[in-house]
Amino acid sequence: MKIFIAGATGRVATKLIDDLLADGHQIVAGSRHPEQQAKKDGVTPVKLDLHASVAALAKLVEGSQAIYFTAGSRGKDLLQTDAFGAVKLAKAAEQDGIKRFIMLSSLFALEPEKWEATASLRGIMDYNIAKFFADNYLVAQSQLNYTILQPSVLKETAGQGTITIDDGQDGENSIEDVAETLAEILEHDNTVGKVIKMRAGTTPIATALSRV
Ligand SMILES: NC(=O)c1ccc[n+]([C@@H]2O[C@H](COP(=O)([O-])OP(=O)(O)OC[C@H]3O[C@@H](n4cnc5c(N)ncnc54)[C@H](OP(=O)(O)O)[C@@H]3O)[C@@H](O)[C@H]2O)c1
């Protein structure tokens, strides 16, 4: 497949690209600084700014068969990047007839009743509101074949190739395992229309996904 990745220079996307290349896919790597994209066969860097219009984004993603959203502003531009940037990219996909859309979200983003449960969740209230806006668009308003992956905290630790998927408890995730899970989601059609909460665990990634 030809796959478009938004936020392609990020920590998760960098691993995701390697996983998707290993699966034989071609990558169009979108970021604001395409010159910083690691040069690899099968990867075409393009300039993406999520402040762009839906029409401009539709032009950029044209010809792709699937889209990943792994971008994020680290709290600096939540409305225009994490929230509306994601919605505009989903609208661009719809405009182009690209059905498959895989969103990297965050644990409990669609459950506002949990956002005050702990001090760390209270500290990311604005972030959760932004992710709610984007996730809720996919679930409630789009006609896309979406999958939303909601990991708990990301850590730069070695991947185990094993995870837990359940109703969600706070925990941690290796970025490598999150990237591998995102790549595997594309191979599992049963994940279409699903919101998947993950953290570190003991179930092989493909097995865990086959059960959702
Ligand atoms: N940190 C956590 O514990 C945690 C937990 C669960 C989920 N998540 C989610 O996982 C996502 C990815 O994490 P990560 O660590 O890989 O993030 P990251 O390294 O900060 O990467 C974010 C990417 O988004 C791009 N970006 C930012 N603003 C943009 C814009 N306006 N237009 C286009 N691209 C833009 C960045 O590139 P440039 O800035 O160079 O353009 C970068 O490529 C986060 O954004 C967050 O939503 C994080």
JSON list of C-alpha atoms and ligand atoms in Angstrom, two decimals, residues 6-14 30-37 47-52 57 69-78 80-82 85 103-107 124 127 131 149-156 173 175 178 182, ligand 1:
[
{"chain": "A", "resi": 6, "resn": "ALA", "atom": "CA", "xyz": [1.14, 12.78, 9.43]},
{"chain": "A", "resi": 7, "resn": "GLY", "atom": "CA", "xyz": [3.83, 13.65, 11.97]},
{"chain": "A", "resi": 8, "resn": "ALA", "atom": "CA", "xyz": [6.35, 11.43, 10.24]},
{"chain": "A", "resi": 9, "resn": "THR", "atom": "CA", "xyz": [9.44, 12.83, 11.98]},
{"chain": "A", "resi": 10, "resn": "GLY", "atom": "CA", "xyz": [8.03, 12.06, 15.43]},
{"chain": "A", "resi": 11, "resn": "ARG", "atom": "CA", "xyz": [9.23, 9.39, 17.85]},
{"chain": "A", "resi": 12, "resn": "VAL", "atom": "CA", "xyz": [6.39, 6.94, 17.19]},
{"chain": "A", "resi": 13, "resn": "ALA", "atom": "CA", "xyz": [6.26, 7.58, 13.45]},
{"chain": "A", "resi": 14, "resn": "THR", "atom": "CA", "xyz": [10.00, 6.96, 13.05]},
{"chain": "A", "resi": 30, "resn": "GLY", "atom": "CA", "xyz": [4.39, 14.29, 6.07]},
{"chain": "A", "resi": 31, "resn": "SER", "atom": "CA", "xyz": [5.96, 16.76, 8.48]},
{"chain": "A", "resi": 32, "resn": "ARG", "atom": "CA", "xyz": [6.70, 20.47, 8.77]},
{"chain": "A", "resi": 33, "resn": "HIS", "atom": "CA", "xyz": [10.43, 19.75, 8.34]},
{"chain": "A", "resi": 34, "resn": "PRO", "atom": "CA", "xyz": [10.72, 17.09, 5.62]},
{"chain": "A", "resi": 35, "resn": "GLU", "atom": "CA", "xyz": [14.45, 17.80, 5.36]},
{"chain": "A", "resi": 36, "resn": "GLN", "atom": "CA", "xyz": [14.78, 16.19, 8.80]},
{"chain": "A", "resi": 37, "resn": "GLN", "atom": "CA", "xyz": [13.21, 12.94, 7.61]},
{"chain": "A", "resi": 47, "resn": "LYS", "atom": "CA", "xyz": [5.91, 19.14, 3.62]},
{"chain": "A", "resi": 48, "resn": "LEU", "atom": "CA", "xyz": [2.80, 18.95, 5.76]},
{"chain": "A", "resi": 49, "resn": "ASP", "atom": "CA", "xyz": [1.50, 21.73, 7.97]},
{"chain": "A", "resi": 50, "resn": "LEU", "atom": "CA", "xyz": [-1.72, 20.83, 9.75]},
{"chain": "A", "resi": 51, "resn": "HIS", "atom": "CA", "xyz": [-2.69, 24.51, 9.69]},
{"chain": "A", "resi": 52, "resn": "ALA", "atom": "CA", "xyz": [-3.39, 24.03, 5.96]},
{"chain": "A", "resi": 57, "resn": "LEU", "atom": "CA", "xyz": [-4.42, 18.47, 2.68]},
{"chain": "A", "resi": 69, "resn": "PHE", "atom": "CA", "xyz": [-2.21, 10.46, 12.24]},
{"chain": "A", "resi": 70, "resn": "THR", "atom": "CA", "xyz": [0.75, 10.42, 14.65]},
{"chain": "A", "resi": 71, "resn": "ALA", "atom": "CA", "xyz": [1.30, 14.18, 14.81]},
{"chain": "A", "resi": 72, "resn": "GLY", "atom": "CA", "xyz": [1.06, 16.24, 17.97]},
{"chain": "A", "resi": 73, "resn": "SER", "atom": "CA", "xyz": [2.16, 19.61, 19.27]},
{"chain": "A", "resi": 74, "resn": "ARG", "atom": "CA", "xyz": [3.39, 18.59, 22.75]},
{"chain": "A", "resi": 75, "resn": "GLY", "atom": "CA", "xyz": [0.81, 20.97, 24.21]},
{"chain": "A", "resi": 76, "resn": "LYS", "atom": "CA", "xyz": [1.96, 23.99, 22.21]},
{"chain": "A", "resi": 77, "resn": "ASP", "atom": "CA", "xyz": [-0.72, 24.13, 19.51]},
{"chain": "A", "resi": 78, "resn": "LEU", "atom": "CA", "xyz": [-3.46, 21.81, 20.69]},
{"chain": "A", "resi": 80, "resn": "GLN", "atom": "CA", "xyz": [-4.83, 23.75, 15.43]},
{"chain": "A", "resi": 81, "resn": "THR", "atom": "CA", "xyz": [-2.62, 20.64, 15.35]},
{"chain": "A", "resi": 82, "resn": "ASP", "atom": "CA", "xyz": [-3.89, 17.90, 17.69]},
{"chain": "A", "resi": 85, "resn": "GLY", "atom": "CA", "xyz": [-5.47, 19.38, 12.27]},
{"chain": "A", "resi": 103, "resn": "MET", "atom": "CA", "xyz": [-5.37, 7.55, 14.69]},
{"chain": "A", "resi": 104, "resn": "LEU", "atom": "CA", "xyz": [-2.77, 7.61, 17.45]},
{"chain": "A", "resi": 105, "resn": "SER", "atom": "CA", "xyz": [-4.69, 8.97, 20.41]},
{"chain": "A", "resi": 106, "resn": "SER", "atom": "CA", "xyz": [-4.31, 8.71, 24.16]},
{"chain": "A", "resi": 107, "resn": "LEU", "atom": "CA", "xyz": [-5.83, 6.69, 27.00]},
{"chain": "A", "resi": 124, "resn": "ILE", "atom": "CA", "xyz": [-3.30, 17.07, 30.63]},
{"chain": "A", "resi": 127, "resn": "TYR", "atom": "CA", "xyz": [-4.66, 17.82, 25.69]},
{"chain": "A", "resi": 131, "resn": "LYS", "atom": "CA", "xyz": [-7.86, 14.53, 21.47]},
{"chain": "A", "resi": 149, "resn": "LEU", "atom": "CA", "xyz": [-5.32, 3.50, 19.32]},
{"chain": "A", "resi": 150, "resn": "GLN", "atom": "CA", "xyz": [-5.24, 4.92, 22.85]},
{"chain": "A", "resi": 151, "resn": "PRO", "atom": "CA", "xyz": [-1.99, 4.08, 24.66]},
{"chain": "A", "resi": 152, "resn": "SER", "atom": "CA", "xyz": [-1.14, 5.17, 28.16]},
{"chain": "A", "resi": 153, "resn": "VAL", "atom": "CA", "xyz": [2.17, 7.00, 28.77]},
{"chain": "A", "resi": 154, "resn": "LEU", "atom": "CA", "xyz": [4.90, 6.55, 26.10]},
{"chain": "A", "resi": 155, "resn": "LYS", "atom": "CA", "xyz": [8.42, 5.54, 27.15]},
{"chain": "A", "resi": 156, "resn": "GLU", "atom": "CA", "xyz": [11.65, 5.25, 25.18]},
{"chain": "A", "resi": 173, "resn": "ASN", "atom": "CA", "xyz": [4.12, 1.70, 26.79]},
{"chain": "A", "resi": 175, "resn": "ILE", "atom": "CA", "xyz": [7.20, 3.53, 21.84]},
{"chain": "A", "resi": 178, "resn": "VAL", "atom": "CA", "xyz": [3.01, 1.31, 20.12]},
{"chain": "A", "resi": 182, "resn": "LEU", "atom": "CA", "xyz": [-0.13, 0.70, 14.80]},
{"chain": "B", "resi": 1, "resn": "LIG", "atom": "N1", "xyz": [3.78, 11.35, 25.34]},
{"chain": "B", "resi": 1, "resn": "LIG", "atom": "C1", "xyz": [2.95, 10.43, 25.76]},
{"chain": "B", "resi": 1, "resn": "LIG", "atom": "O1", "xyz": [3.12, 9.87, 26.85]},
{"chain": "B", "resi": 1, "resn": "LIG", "atom": "C2", "xyz": [1.76, 10.04, 24.91]},
{"chain": "B", "resi": 1, "resn": "LIG", "atom": "C3", "xyz": [0.88, 9.11, 25.41]},
{"chain": "B", "resi": 1, "resn": "LIG", "atom": "C4", "xyz": [-0.16, 8.68, 24.60]},
{"chain": "B", "resi": 1, "resn": "LIG", "atom": "C5", "xyz": [-0.31, 9.22, 23.33]},
{"chain": "B", "resi": 1, "resn": "LIG", "atom": "N2", "xyz": [0.53, 10.15, 22.87]},
{"chain": "B", "resi": 1, "resn": "LIG", "atom": "C6", "xyz": [0.34, 10.70, 21.52]},
{"chain": "B", "resi": 1, "resn": "LIG", "atom": "O2", "xyz": [1.34, 10.24, 20.66]},
{"chain": "B", "resi": 1, "resn": "LIG", "atom": "C7", "xyz": [1.66, 11.27, 19.73]},
{"chain": "B", "resi": 1, "resn": "LIG", "atom": "C8", "xyz": [3.00, 11.01, 19.09]},
{"chain": "B", "resi": 1, "resn": "LIG", "atom": "O3", "xyz": [3.98, 10.99, 20.08]},
{"chain": "B", "resi": 1, "resn": "LIG", "atom": "P1", "xyz": [5.52, 11.26, 19.70]},
{"chain": "B", "resi": 1, "resn": "LIG", "atom": "O4", "xyz": [6.29, 11.17, 20.95]},
{"chain": "B", "resi": 1, "resn": "LIG", "atom": "O5", "xyz": [5.87, 10.45, 18.50]},
{"chain": "B", "resi": 1, "resn": "LIG", "atom": "O6", "xyz": [5.40, 12.80, 19.27]},
{"chain": "B", "resi": 1, "resn": "LIG", "atom": "P2", "xyz": [6.56, 13.73, 18.68]},
{"chain": "B", "resi": 1, "resn": "LIG", "atom": "O7", "xyz": [7.86, 13.04, 18.69]},
{"chain": "B", "resi": 1, "resn": "LIG", "atom": "O8", "xyz": [6.41, 15.04, 19.37]},
{"chain": "B", "resi": 1, "resn": "LIG", "atom": "O9", "xyz": [6.12, 13.89, 17.15]},
{"chain": "B", "resi": 1, "resn": "LIG", "atom": "C9", "xyz": [5.07, 14.72, 16.77]},
{"chain": "B", "resi": 1, "resn": "LIG", "atom": "C10", "xyz": [5.13, 14.96, 15.28]},
{"chain": "B", "resi": 1, "resn": "LIG", "atom": "O10", "xyz": [4.11, 15.91, 14.92]},
{"chain": "B", "resi": 1, "resn": "LIG", "atom": "C11", "xyz": [4.69, 16.88, 14.05]},
{"chain": "B", "resi": 1, "resn": "LIG", "atom": "N3", "xyz": [3.93, 18.13, 14.09]},
{"chain": "B", "resi": 1, "resn": "LIG", "atom": "C12", "xyz": [3.75, 18.98, 15.14]},
{"chain": "B", "resi": 1, "resn": "LIG", "atom": "N4", "xyz": [2.99, 20.01, 14.78]},
{"chain": "B", "resi": 1, "resn": "LIG", "atom": "C13", "xyz": [2.69, 19.84, 13.44]},
{"chain": "B", "resi": 1, "resn": "LIG", "atom": "C14", "xyz": [1.91, 20.57, 12.49]},
{"chain": "B", "resi": 1, "resn": "LIG", "atom": "N5", "xyz": [1.29, 21.73, 12.79]},
{"chain": "B", "resi": 1, "resn": "LIG", "atom": "N6", "xyz": [1.81, 20.09, 11.25]},
{"chain": "B", "resi": 1, "resn": "LIG", "atom": "C15", "xyz": [2.41, 18.92, 10.91]},
{"chain": "B", "resi": 1, "resn": "LIG", "atom": "N7", "xyz": [3.15, 18.18, 11.76]},
{"chain": "B", "resi": 1, "resn": "LIG", "atom": "C16", "xyz": [3.27, 18.64, 13.02]},
{"chain": "B", "resi": 1, "resn": "LIG", "atom": "C17", "xyz": [6.12, 17.01, 14.58]},
{"chain": "B", "resi": 1, "resn": "LIG", "atom": "O11", "xyz": [7.00, 17.53, 13.62]},
{"chain": "B", "resi": 1, "resn": "LIG", "atom": "P3", "xyz": [7.45, 19.06, 13.55]},
{"chain": "B", "resi": 1, "resn": "LIG", "atom": "O12", "xyz": [7.21, 19.70, 14.91]},
{"chain": "B", "resi": 1, "resn": "LIG", "atom": "O13", "xyz": [8.89, 18.99, 13.17]},
{"chain": "B", "resi": 1, "resn": "LIG", "atom": "O14", "xyz": [6.60, 19.59, 12.50]},
{"chain": "B", "resi": 1, "resn": "LIG", "atom": "C18", "xyz": [6.45, 15.54, 14.80]},
{"chain": "B", "resi": 1, "resn": "LIG", "atom": "O15", "xyz": [6.78, 14.91, 13.57]},
{"chain": "B", "resi": 1, "resn": "LIG", "atom": "C19", "xyz": [1.58, 12.52, 20.60]},
{"chain": "B", "resi": 1, "resn": "LIG", "atom": "O16", "xyz": [1.42, 13.69, 19.80]},
{"chain": "B", "resi": 1, "resn": "LIG", "atom": "C20", "xyz": [0.40, 12.23, 21.47]},
{"chain": "B", "resi": 1, "resn": "LIG", "atom": "O17", "xyz": [-0.79, 12.70, 20.85]},
{"chain": "B", "resi": 1, "resn": "LIG", "atom": "C21", "xyz": [1.58, 10.57, 23.63]}
]
